[in-house]
Amino acid sequence: MSPKPTLADPAAPLAGTRAPRWLLPAELAEPDPTRPRPRRTVRDWVVDVLLFTGAVLVGLDAWAEQPPYYADATPTWMLTVDPWVGVASCLALWWRRRFPLALAIALVPALMLAGTALGASMVAVFNLAIRRDWLPASLVTVAYLVPTLHFSALHPPPDASRSMALAFIGVAYLVPLSWGMATRARRQLILGLRRDAARQRQEHQRRLADTRRAERERIAREMHDVLAHRISLLSLHAGGLAYRTTQAQAGAGLPLAAGEIREAADVIRDAAARALDELAEVLAVLRDAPAAAAAAPQPRLTDIARLVAEARAAGQRVSFEMVCAPGTAEALRPATQRTVYRTVQEGLTNARKHAPGAPVEVRVDAAPGPGVSVTVSNPVPPGPHGGPGAGAGLTGLAERVALDGGTVEHGVVDGSFRLTARLSWPA
């Protein structure tokens, strides 16, 4: 984990400081797959009780004056059903979360019958503005405002002017509407931030997985380039010893002298030791030891001559020519020099496996303008030939060269297999 926030996870503080589920409204709580719909949380129950109590208090305040000041303007039966309609309206608020729009519409005629339904209608407007878009909430609010404003204009309270009565009705519905819209916008913002945070966490995990996969592929190519070269040298020397011994036993050749056996054994031991050392360097990377990997010396252009010398010591006929402009070792990046080295190494390894005994020509040209060109060629022997291998060396080499902005070409040209890599010169 990075010690400081990055662009990959800017909303990490939000996710890390998330409130517990019992404090969140049901709409913002984490979904429970075992339940068909979200259950009320502790916070939901507290809000429901407060809104219900507020609606009841407003209704009681409207019923406190008996008979009401508008008694002469309403039928007697409306005054009789007024408290019962108000009670039913307040009780209906407990279903406001499941049926916000239906409840708000149903309370429009209830408000026309009973003044005690005023508090419940205000809560219905607030609830609808939270749970539905602004258009249905605004239309329902207009449905409340038109009859109540008309009634207040015709029958204002005796202790208030007509303008004050109209202002009270407007505030009674526009404030819950505005408050509900603001609450809805805030909840949508929180949900959007959480979705963005979750998406960014997934994207961050995906990038980490891609990075790990790319690193594994790079290590696999490195292991192939290094170990295939060393093991092919071991196989070549062991095969030579076995062939000479078999010829001597059959009387078709001279037996190996002690000096020849010692020289071959030294070469095999040296190649095996180098293979183990290079394998340890790769394993150090796999074990998350970047310091050890960074300390390991990387092959450069000057090491190609040693690589060719090892191949010649193993009995491979190699002609080598390197034409480099002055200052090439300083101008080329270490990664580019390593790619050139690995290209020659892969070419020699393929020649040993697929064309044993065939002469190999290696040429390296490096100069500003044309760039770096590496060519490894060998005649294709008649008949089927080829040693063991995964067949992924050239594919891995092409990927390695492509990372350095170069190209790789390989194939049979005029009876010879030719591997050519071209890399651009640094600007």
GROMACS .gro file of N, CA and C in nm, residues 211-360:
model
  450
  211THR      N    1  -0.002  -0.510  -1.344
  211THR     CA    2   0.139  -0.486  -1.317
  211THR      C    3   0.208  -0.614  -1.272
  212ARG      N    4   0.141  -0.690  -1.184
  212ARG     CA    5   0.201  -0.817  -1.139
  212ARG      C    6   0.216  -0.914  -1.256
  213ARG      N    7   0.114  -0.920  -1.343
  213ARG     CA    8   0.122  -1.011  -1.457
  213ARG      C    9   0.235  -0.970  -1.551
  214ALA      N   10   0.248  -0.840  -1.575
  214ALA     CA   11   0.356  -0.793  -1.662
  214ALA      C   12   0.493  -0.823  -1.602
  215GLU      N   13   0.502  -0.809  -1.468
  215GLU     CA   14   0.629  -0.837  -1.402
  215GLU      C   15   0.662  -0.986  -1.410
  216ARG      N   16   0.559  -1.070  -1.393
  216ARG     CA   17   0.584  -1.214  -1.405
  216ARG      C   18   0.629  -1.251  -1.547
  217GLU      N   19   0.564  -1.188  -1.647
  217GLU     CA   20   0.605  -1.215  -1.784
  217GLU      C   21   0.748  -1.169  -1.809
  218ARG      N   22   0.784  -1.053  -1.753
  218ARG     CA   23   0.921  -1.005  -1.771
  218ARG      C   24   1.020  -1.102  -1.705
  219ILE      N   25   0.986  -1.150  -1.586
  219ILE     CA   26   1.075  -1.243  -1.518
  219ILE      C   27   1.085  -1.374  -1.594
  220ALA      N   28   0.971  -1.419  -1.650
  220ALA     CA   29   0.974  -1.542  -1.728
  220ALA      C   30   1.064  -1.527  -1.850
  221ARG      N   31   1.056  -1.411  -1.918
  221ARG     CA   32   1.146  -1.389  -2.033
  221ARG      C   33   1.291  -1.388  -1.988
  222GLU      N   34   1.316  -1.323  -1.872
  222GLU     CA   35   1.453  -1.316  -1.824
  222GLU      C   36   1.507  -1.455  -1.791
  223MET      N   37   1.423  -1.537  -1.727
  223MET     CA   38   1.467  -1.673  -1.693
  223MET      C   39   1.493  -1.754  -1.820
  224HIS      N   40   1.405  -1.736  -1.920
  224HIS     CA   41   1.426  -1.809  -2.044
  224HIS      C   42   1.556  -1.768  -2.111
  225ASP      N   43   1.578  -1.637  -2.120
  225ASP     CA   44   1.699  -1.589  -2.189
  225ASP      C   45   1.826  -1.636  -2.119
  226VAL      N   46   1.823  -1.630  -1.986
  226VAL     CA   47   1.944  -1.663  -1.910
  226VAL      C   48   1.967  -1.812  -1.903
  227LEU      N   49   1.865  -1.885  -1.857
  227LEU     CA   50   1.884  -2.027  -1.832
  227LEU      C   51   1.893  -2.107  -1.961
  228ALA      N   52   1.817  -2.068  -2.064
  228ALA     CA   53   1.825  -2.144  -2.189
  228ALA      C   54   1.966  -2.139  -2.246
  229HIS      N   55   2.031  -2.023  -2.237
  229HIS     CA   56   2.168  -2.011  -2.288
  229HIS      C   57   2.263  -2.102  -2.209
  230ARG      N   58   2.256  -2.094  -2.078
  230ARG     CA   59   2.349  -2.174  -1.996
  230ARG      C   60   2.323  -2.323  -2.011
  231ILE      N   61   2.197  -2.361  -2.008
  231ILE     CA   62   2.165  -2.503  -2.015
  231ILE      C   63   2.198  -2.560  -2.152
  232SER      N   64   2.182  -2.477  -2.256
  232SER     CA   65   2.220  -2.527  -2.389
  232SER      C   66   2.371  -2.550  -2.396
  233LEU      N   67   2.451  -2.466  -2.329
  233LEU     CA   68   2.596  -2.491  -2.322
  233LEU      C   69   2.626  -2.621  -2.250
  234LEU      N   70   2.556  -2.643  -2.138
  234LEU     CA   71   2.576  -2.768  -2.065
  234LEU      C   72   2.540  -2.888  -2.153
  235SER      N   73   2.427  -2.876  -2.223
  235SER     CA   74   2.384  -2.987  -2.309
  235SER      C   75   2.484  -3.012  -2.421
  236LEU      N   76   2.539  -2.906  -2.476
  236LEU     CA   77   2.636  -2.922  -2.584
  236LEU      C   78   2.761  -2.993  -2.536
  237HIS      N   79   2.815  -2.950  -2.421
  237HIS     CA   80   2.937  -3.014  -2.368
  237HIS      C   81   2.910  -3.158  -2.328
  238ALA      N   82   2.795  -3.180  -2.260
  238ALA     CA   83   2.765  -3.318  -2.220
  238ALA      C   84   2.746  -3.407  -2.342
  239GLY      N   85   2.681  -3.354  -2.446
  239GLY     CA   86   2.664  -3.432  -2.568
  239GLY      C   87   2.797  -3.463  -2.635
  240GLY      N   88   2.889  -3.365  -2.634
  240GLY     CA   89   3.021  -3.389  -2.692
  240GLY      C   90   3.097  -3.497  -2.618
  241LEU      N   91   3.093  -3.491  -2.483
  241LEU     CA   92   3.162  -3.594  -2.404
  241LEU      C   93   3.101  -3.731  -2.431
  242ALA      N   94   2.966  -3.737  -2.436
  242ALA     CA   95   2.902  -3.867  -2.460
  242ALA      C   96   2.937  -3.920  -2.599
  243TYR      N   97   2.944  -3.833  -2.699
  243TYR     CA   98   2.974  -3.876  -2.835
  243TYR      C   99   3.117  -3.928  -2.845
  244ARG      N  100   3.213  -3.852  -2.785
  244ARG     CA  101   3.354  -3.896  -2.791
  244ARG      C  102   3.373  -4.027  -2.716
  245THR      N  103   3.303  -4.042  -2.604
  245THR     CA  104   3.317  -4.167  -2.528
  245THR      C  105   3.259  -4.285  -2.605
  246THR      N  106   3.144  -4.264  -2.669
  246THR     CA  107   3.082  -4.371  -2.747
  246THR      C  108   3.171  -4.410  -2.865
  247GLN      N  109   3.231  -4.310  -2.932
  247GLN     CA  110   3.320  -4.339  -3.044
  247GLN      C  111   3.443  -4.416  -2.998
  248ALA      N  112   3.496  -4.378  -2.884
  248ALA     CA  113   3.615  -4.448  -2.833
  248ALA      C  114   3.582  -4.592  -2.797
  249GLN      N  115   3.465  -4.614  -2.735
  249GLN     CA  116   3.427  -4.751  -2.699
  249GLN      C  117   3.403  -4.836  -2.823
  250ALA      N  118   3.356  -4.774  -2.930
  250ALA     CA  119   3.332  -4.850  -3.053
  250ALA      C  120   3.458  -4.867  -3.135
  251GLY      N  121   3.571  -4.809  -3.092
  251GLY     CA  122   3.695  -4.819  -3.166
  251GLY      C  123   3.703  -4.730  -3.286
  252ALA      N  124   3.609  -4.634  -3.296
  252ALA     CA  125   3.608  -4.545  -3.411
  252ALA      C  126   3.680  -4.414  -3.383
  253GLY      N  127   3.735  -4.399  -3.267
  253GLY     CA  128   3.802  -4.275  -3.235
  253GLY      C  129   3.893  -4.293  -3.115
  254LEU      N  130   3.976  -4.189  -3.092
  254LEU     CA  131   4.066  -4.195  -2.980
  254LEU      C  132   3.992  -4.164  -2.850
  255PRO      N  133   4.031  -4.229  -2.742
  255PRO     CA  134   3.967  -4.197  -2.613
  255PRO      C  135   4.007  -4.057  -2.568
  256LEU      N  136   3.923  -4.000  -2.484
  256LEU     CA  137   3.949  -3.866  -2.433
  256LEU      C  138   4.070  -3.867  -2.341
  257ALA      N  139   4.157  -3.766  -2.361
  257ALA     CA  140   4.271  -3.751  -2.272
  257ALA      C  141   4.224  -3.688  -2.141
  258ALA      N  142   4.308  -3.705  -2.039
  258ALA     CA  143   4.272  -3.650  -1.907
  258ALA      C  144   4.258  -3.498  -1.914
  259GLY      N  145   4.342  -3.432  -1.993
  259GLY     CA  146   4.333  -3.287  -2.004
  259GLY      C  147   4.204  -3.242  -2.070
  260GLU      N  148   4.160  -3.319  -2.173
  260GLU     CA  149   4.035  -3.284  -2.240
  260GLU      C  150   3.915  -3.302  -2.148
  261ILE      N  151   3.918  -3.411  -2.070
  261ILE     CA  152   3.808  -3.434  -1.976
  261ILE      C  153   3.803  -3.324  -1.871
  262ARG      N  154   3.924  -3.286  -1.821
  262ARG     CA  155   3.929  -3.180  -1.720
  262ARG      C  156   3.882  -3.047  -1.779
  263GLU      N  157   3.922  -3.017  -1.902
  263GLU     CA  158   3.879  -2.891  -1.964
  263GLU      C  159   3.728  -2.890  -1.984
  264ALA      N  160   3.670  -3.001  -2.033
  264ALA     CA  161   3.526  -3.007  -2.052
  264ALA      C  162   3.453  -2.997  -1.918
  265ALA      N  163   3.506  -3.064  -1.817
  265ALA     CA  164   3.443  -3.059  -1.685
  265ALA      C  165   3.447  -2.917  -1.628
  266ASP      N  166   3.558  -2.846  -1.651
  266ASP     CA  167   3.567  -2.708  -1.603
  266ASP      C  168   3.463  -2.619  -1.671
  267VAL      N  169   3.447  -2.640  -1.804
  267VAL     CA  170   3.348  -2.559  -1.876
  267VAL      C  171   3.208  -2.589  -1.825
  268ILE      N  172   3.176  -2.717  -1.805
  268ILE     CA  173   3.043  -2.754  -1.755
  268ILE      C  174   3.022  -2.697  -1.615
  269ARG      N  175   3.123  -2.708  -1.528
  269ARG     CA  176   3.109  -2.654  -1.393
  269ARG      C  177   3.090  -2.502  -1.396
  270ASP      N  178   3.167  -2.434  -1.483
  270ASP     CA  179   3.154  -2.289  -1.490
  270ASP      C  180   3.015  -2.248  -1.541
  271ALA      N  181   2.965  -2.319  -1.645
  271ALA     CA  182   2.832  -2.286  -1.697
  271ALA      C  183   2.724  -2.314  -1.594
  272ALA      N  184   2.739  -2.424  -1.519
  272ALA     CA  185   2.640  -2.456  -1.416
  272ALA      C  186   2.642  -2.352  -1.304
  273ALA      N  187   2.762  -2.308  -1.265
  273ALA     CA  188   2.773  -2.207  -1.159
  273ALA      C  189   2.710  -2.075  -1.203
  274ARG      N  190   2.738  -2.037  -1.327
  274ARG     CA  191   2.679  -1.913  -1.379
  274ARG      C  192   2.526  -1.924  -1.386
  275ALA      N  193   2.477  -2.041  -1.428
  275ALA     CA  194   2.332  -2.060  -1.435
  275ALA      C  195   2.268  -2.048  -1.298
  276LEU      N  196   2.334  -2.106  -1.197
  276LEU     CA  197   2.281  -2.096  -1.060
  276LEU      C  198   2.283  -1.952  -1.010
  277ASP      N  199   2.392  -1.880  -1.040
  277ASP     CA  200   2.400  -1.740  -0.997
  277ASP      C  201   2.290  -1.656  -1.062
  278GLU      N  202   2.271  -1.672  -1.190
  278GLU     CA  203   2.170  -1.594  -1.259
  278GLU      C  204   2.028  -1.635  -1.217
  279LEU      N  205   2.009  -1.763  -1.188
  279LEU     CA  206   1.880  -1.806  -1.135
  279LEU      C  207   1.854  -1.744  -0.999
  280ALA      N  208   1.957  -1.734  -0.915
  280ALA     CA  209   1.940  -1.671  -0.784
  280ALA      C  210   1.901  -1.524  -0.797
  281GLU      N  211   1.956  -1.456  -0.898
  281GLU     CA  212   1.919  -1.315  -0.919
  281GLU      C  213   1.772  -1.302  -0.956
  282VAL      N  214   1.724  -1.393  -1.043
  282VAL     CA  215   1.583  -1.388  -1.081
  282VAL      C  216   1.494  -1.423  -0.964
  283LEU      N  217   1.533  -1.522  -0.884
  283LEU     CA  218   1.453  -1.559  -0.767
  283LEU      C  219   1.451  -1.447  -0.664
  284ALA      N  220   1.558  -1.368  -0.658
  284ALA     CA  221   1.557  -1.255  -0.567
  284ALA      C  222   1.448  -1.155  -0.603
  285VAL      N  223   1.424  -1.138  -0.732
  285VAL     CA  224   1.315  -1.051  -0.776
  285VAL      C  225   1.181  -1.110  -0.737
  286LEU      N  226   1.167  -1.243  -0.755
  286LEU     CA  227   1.042  -1.309  -0.719
  286LEU      C  228   1.015  -1.301  -0.569
  287ARG      N  229   1.119  -1.294  -0.489
  287ARG     CA  230   1.102  -1.286  -0.344
  287ARG      C  231   1.098  -1.143  -0.294
  288ASP      N  232   1.068  -1.049  -0.384
  288ASP     CA  233   1.055  -0.908  -0.346
  288ASP      C  234   1.182  -0.856  -0.283
  289ALA      N  235   1.293  -0.880  -0.351
  289ALA     CA  236   1.420  -0.826  -0.304
  289ALA      C  237   1.472  -0.730  -0.410
  290PRO      N  238   1.409  -0.610  -0.423
  290PRO     CA  239   1.450  -0.518  -0.530
  290PRO      C  240   1.592  -0.468  -0.514
  291ALA      N  241   1.638  -0.455  -0.390
  291ALA     CA  242   1.774  -0.404  -0.370
  291ALA      C  243   1.876  -0.503  -0.425
  292ALA      N  244   1.848  -0.633  -0.400
  292ALA     CA  245   1.942  -0.733  -0.450
  292ALA      C  246   1.940  -0.739  -0.602
  293ALA      N  247   1.817  -0.724  -0.659
  293ALA     CA  248   1.807  -0.728  -0.805
  293ALA      C  249   1.873  -0.607  -0.867
  294ALA      N  250   1.857  -0.491  -0.803
  294ALA     CA  251   1.917  -0.369  -0.859
  294ALA      C  252   2.069  -0.373  -0.851
  295ALA      N  253   2.120  -0.442  -0.745
  295ALA     CA  254   2.265  -0.448  -0.728
  295ALA      C  255   2.330  -0.542  -0.829
  296ALA      N  256   2.251  -0.635  -0.884
  296ALA     CA  257   2.309  -0.730  -0.979
  296ALA      C  258   2.350  -0.658  -1.106
  297PRO      N  259   2.470  -0.684  -1.156
  297PRO     CA  260   2.515  -0.616  -1.279
  297PRO      C  261   2.433  -0.662  -1.399
  298GLN      N  262   2.394  -0.567  -1.483
  298GLN     CA  263   2.317  -0.596  -1.603
  298GLN      C  264   2.410  -0.608  -1.723
  299PRO      N  265   2.381  -0.701  -1.815
  299PRO     CA  266   2.470  -0.718  -1.932
  299PRO      C  267   2.468  -0.594  -2.020
  300ARG      N  268   2.585  -0.563  -2.076
  300ARG     CA  269   2.600  -0.447  -2.163
  300ARG      C  270   2.663  -0.490  -2.295
  301LEU      N  271   2.687  -0.393  -2.383
  301LEU     CA  272   2.744  -0.425  -2.513
  301LEU      C  273   2.881  -0.490  -2.500
  302THR      N  274   2.960  -0.444  -2.405
  302THR     CA  275   3.095  -0.498  -2.389
  302THR      C  276   3.094  -0.644  -2.344
  303ASP      N  277   2.980  -0.691  -2.291
  303ASP     CA  278   2.973  -0.830  -2.245
  303ASP      C  279   2.939  -0.926  -2.359
  304ILE      N  280   2.905  -0.873  -2.477
  304ILE     CA  281   2.871  -0.962  -2.588
  304ILE      C  282   2.993  -1.044  -2.631
  305ALA      N  283   3.112  -0.982  -2.628
  305ALA     CA  284   3.235  -1.056  -2.665
  305ALA      C  285   3.256  -1.175  -2.572
  306ARG      N  286   3.230  -1.157  -2.442
  306ARG     CA  287   3.245  -1.269  -2.348
  306ARG      C  288   3.142  -1.377  -2.378
  307LEU      N  289   3.020  -1.336  -2.416
  307LEU     CA  290   2.915  -1.433  -2.450
  307LEU      C  291   2.957  -1.517  -2.571
  308VAL      N  292   3.014  -1.452  -2.671
  308VAL     CA  293   3.060  -1.524  -2.790
  308VAL      C  294   3.177  -1.616  -2.754
  309ALA      N  295   3.265  -1.568  -2.666
  309ALA     CA  296   3.378  -1.653  -2.626
  309ALA      C  297   3.330  -1.779  -2.556
  310GLU      N  298   3.228  -1.768  -2.472
  310GLU     CA  299   3.174  -1.886  -2.406
  310GLU      C  300   3.117  -1.984  -2.508
  311ALA      N  301   3.047  -1.931  -2.610
  311ALA     CA  302   2.992  -2.019  -2.712
  311ALA      C  303   3.103  -2.089  -2.790
  312ARG      N  304   3.209  -2.016  -2.820
  312ARG     CA  305   3.321  -2.077  -2.892
  312ARG      C  306   3.388  -2.183  -2.806
  313ALA      N  307   3.400  -2.155  -2.675
  313ALA     CA  308   3.462  -2.254  -2.586
  313ALA      C  309   3.380  -2.382  -2.579
  314ALA      N  310   3.249  -2.368  -2.601
  314ALA     CA  311   3.163  -2.486  -2.600
  314ALA      C  312   3.166  -2.561  -2.731
  315GLY      N  313   3.241  -2.514  -2.828
  315GLY     CA  314   3.253  -2.582  -2.956
  315GLY      C  315   3.168  -2.524  -3.066
  316GLN      N  316   3.101  -2.414  -3.040
  316GLN     CA  317   3.016  -2.352  -3.141
  316GLN      C  318   3.101  -2.262  -3.229
  317ARG      N  319   3.084  -2.275  -3.360
  317ARG     CA  320   3.161  -2.193  -3.454
  317ARG      C  321   3.088  -2.061  -3.474
  318VAL      N  322   3.145  -1.956  -3.419
  318VAL     CA  323   3.080  -1.825  -3.419
  318VAL      C  324   3.176  -1.723  -3.478
  319SER      N  325   3.129  -1.649  -3.578
  319SER     CA  326   3.202  -1.533  -3.627
  319SER      C  327   3.130  -1.408  -3.576
  320PHE      N  328   3.206  -1.321  -3.516
  320PHE     CA  329   3.146  -1.207  -3.446
  320PHE      C  330   3.206  -1.077  -3.497
  321GLU      N  331   3.121  -0.978  -3.524
  321GLU     CA  332   3.167  -0.846  -3.568
  321GLU      C  333   3.077  -0.741  -3.503
  322MET      N  334   3.140  -0.644  -3.440
  322MET     CA  335   3.066  -0.535  -3.378
  322MET      C  336   3.121  -0.403  -3.430
  323VAL      N  337   3.034  -0.323  -3.488
  323VAL     CA  338   3.072  -0.191  -3.540
  323VAL      C  339   2.990  -0.088  -3.465
  324CYS      N  340   3.053  -0.018  -3.375
  324CYS     CA  341   2.983   0.079  -3.290
  324CYS      C  342   3.047   0.216  -3.303
  325ALA      N  343   2.964   0.318  -3.305
  325ALA     CA  344   3.014   0.455  -3.308
  325ALA      C  345   3.079   0.489  -3.174
  326PRO      N  346   3.173   0.584  -3.173
  326PRO     CA  347   3.236   0.622  -3.046
  326PRO      C  348   3.131   0.674  -2.947
  327GLY      N  349   3.146   0.632  -2.821
  327GLY     CA  350   3.054   0.677  -2.716
  327GLY      C  351   2.923   0.601  -2.712
  328THR      N  352   2.917   0.486  -2.782
  328THR     CA  353   2.792   0.411  -2.785
  328THR      C  354   2.753   0.362  -2.646
  329ALA      N  355   2.852   0.315  -2.570
  329ALA     CA  356   2.823   0.262  -2.437
  329ALA      C  357   2.764   0.369  -2.346
  330GLU      N  358   2.801   0.494  -2.367
  330GLU     CA  359   2.747   0.602  -2.285
  330GLU      C  360   2.614   0.653  -2.339
  331ALA      N  361   2.593   0.645  -2.471
  331ALA     CA  362   2.472   0.702  -2.531
  331ALA      C  363   2.352   0.610  -2.515
  332LEU      N  364   2.374   0.480  -2.526
  332LEU     CA  365   2.262   0.387  -2.517
  332LEU      C  366   2.222   0.363  -2.373
  333ARG      N  367   2.091   0.353  -2.352
  333ARG     CA  368   2.039   0.324  -2.219
  333ARG      C  369   2.081   0.183  -2.178
  334PRO      N  370   2.099   0.160  -2.047
  334PRO     CA  371   2.132   0.023  -2.003
  334PRO      C  372   2.029  -0.079  -2.047
  335ALA      N  373   1.902  -0.041  -2.048
  335ALA     CA  374   1.798  -0.136  -2.090
  335ALA      C  375   1.815  -0.174  -2.237
  336THR      N  376   1.854  -0.076  -2.321
  336THR     CA  377   1.874  -0.105  -2.463
  336THR      C  378   1.995  -0.197  -2.482
  337GLN      N  379   2.103  -0.170  -2.409
  337GLN     CA  380   2.221  -0.257  -2.419
  337GLN      C  381   2.188  -0.399  -2.372
  338ARG      N  382   2.106  -0.410  -2.268
  338ARG     CA  383   2.067  -0.543  -2.222
  338ARG      C  384   1.984  -0.614  -2.328
  339THR      N  385   1.897  -0.540  -2.398
  339THR     CA  386   1.816  -0.601  -2.502
  339THR      C  387   1.904  -0.651  -2.616
  340VAL      N  388   2.005  -0.575  -2.654
  340VAL     CA  389   2.099  -0.619  -2.759
  340VAL      C  390   2.170  -0.747  -2.715
  341TYR      N  391   2.214  -0.749  -2.590
  341TYR     CA  392   2.282  -0.867  -2.536
  341TYR      C  393   2.190  -0.988  -2.541
  342ARG      N  394   2.064  -0.970  -2.495
  342ARG     CA  395   1.970  -1.083  -2.492
  342ARG      C  396   1.936  -1.130  -2.633
  343THR      N  397   1.938  -1.040  -2.730
  343THR     CA  398   1.911  -1.081  -2.868
  343THR      C  399   2.021  -1.174  -2.919
  344VAL      N  400   2.146  -1.135  -2.896
  344VAL     CA  401   2.257  -1.222  -2.937
  344VAL      C  402   2.251  -1.354  -2.862
  345GLN      N  403   2.220  -1.349  -2.734
  345GLN     CA  404   2.212  -1.471  -2.652
  345GLN      C  405   2.103  -1.564  -2.704
  346GLU      N  406   1.987  -1.508  -2.739
  346GLU     CA  407   1.878  -1.591  -2.791
  346GLU      C  408   1.916  -1.651  -2.926
  347GLY      N  409   1.982  -1.572  -3.011
  347GLY     CA  410   2.023  -1.625  -3.141
  347GLY      C  411   2.122  -1.740  -3.128
  348LEU      N  412   2.221  -1.728  -3.040
  348LEU     CA  413   2.318  -1.836  -3.019
  348LEU      C  414   2.250  -1.960  -2.961
  349THR      N  415   2.158  -1.938  -2.867
  349THR     CA  416   2.088  -2.052  -2.807
  349THR      C  417   2.006  -2.126  -2.910
  350ASN      N  418   1.933  -2.054  -2.993
  350ASN     CA  419   1.852  -2.119  -3.097
  350ASN      C  420   1.940  -2.195  -3.196
  351ALA      N  421   2.055  -2.137  -3.230
  351ALA     CA  422   2.145  -2.206  -3.323
  351ALA      C  423   2.197  -2.337  -3.263
  352ARG      N  424   2.229  -2.335  -3.134
  352ARG     CA  425   2.277  -2.459  -3.070
  352ARG      C  426   2.169  -2.566  -3.066
  353LYS      N  427   2.044  -2.523  -3.042
  353LYS     CA  428   1.935  -2.621  -3.029
  353LYS      C  429   1.885  -2.672  -3.163
  354HIS      N  430   1.875  -2.585  -3.260
  354HIS     CA  431   1.808  -2.622  -3.385
  354HIS      C  432   1.905  -2.645  -3.501
  355ALA      N  433   2.029  -2.600  -3.487
  355ALA     CA  434   2.128  -2.623  -3.594
  355ALA      C  435   2.262  -2.654  -3.530
  356PRO      N  436   2.272  -2.766  -3.460
  356PRO     CA  437   2.399  -2.798  -3.393
  356PRO      C  438   2.511  -2.821  -3.494
  357GLY      N  439   2.625  -2.761  -3.465
  357GLY     CA  440   2.740  -2.775  -3.552
  357GLY      C  441   2.745  -2.677  -3.666
  358ALA      N  442   2.637  -2.603  -3.689
  358ALA     CA  443   2.635  -2.508  -3.799
  358ALA      C  444   2.708  -2.381  -3.759
  359PRO      N  445   2.778  -2.316  -3.853
  359PRO     CA  446   2.844  -2.189  -3.820
  359PRO      C  447   2.740  -2.078  -3.798
  360VAL      N  448   2.774  -1.989  -3.708
  360VAL     CA  449   2.683  -1.880  -3.672
  360VAL      C  450   2.755  -1.748  -3.697
   0.00000   0.00000   0.00000
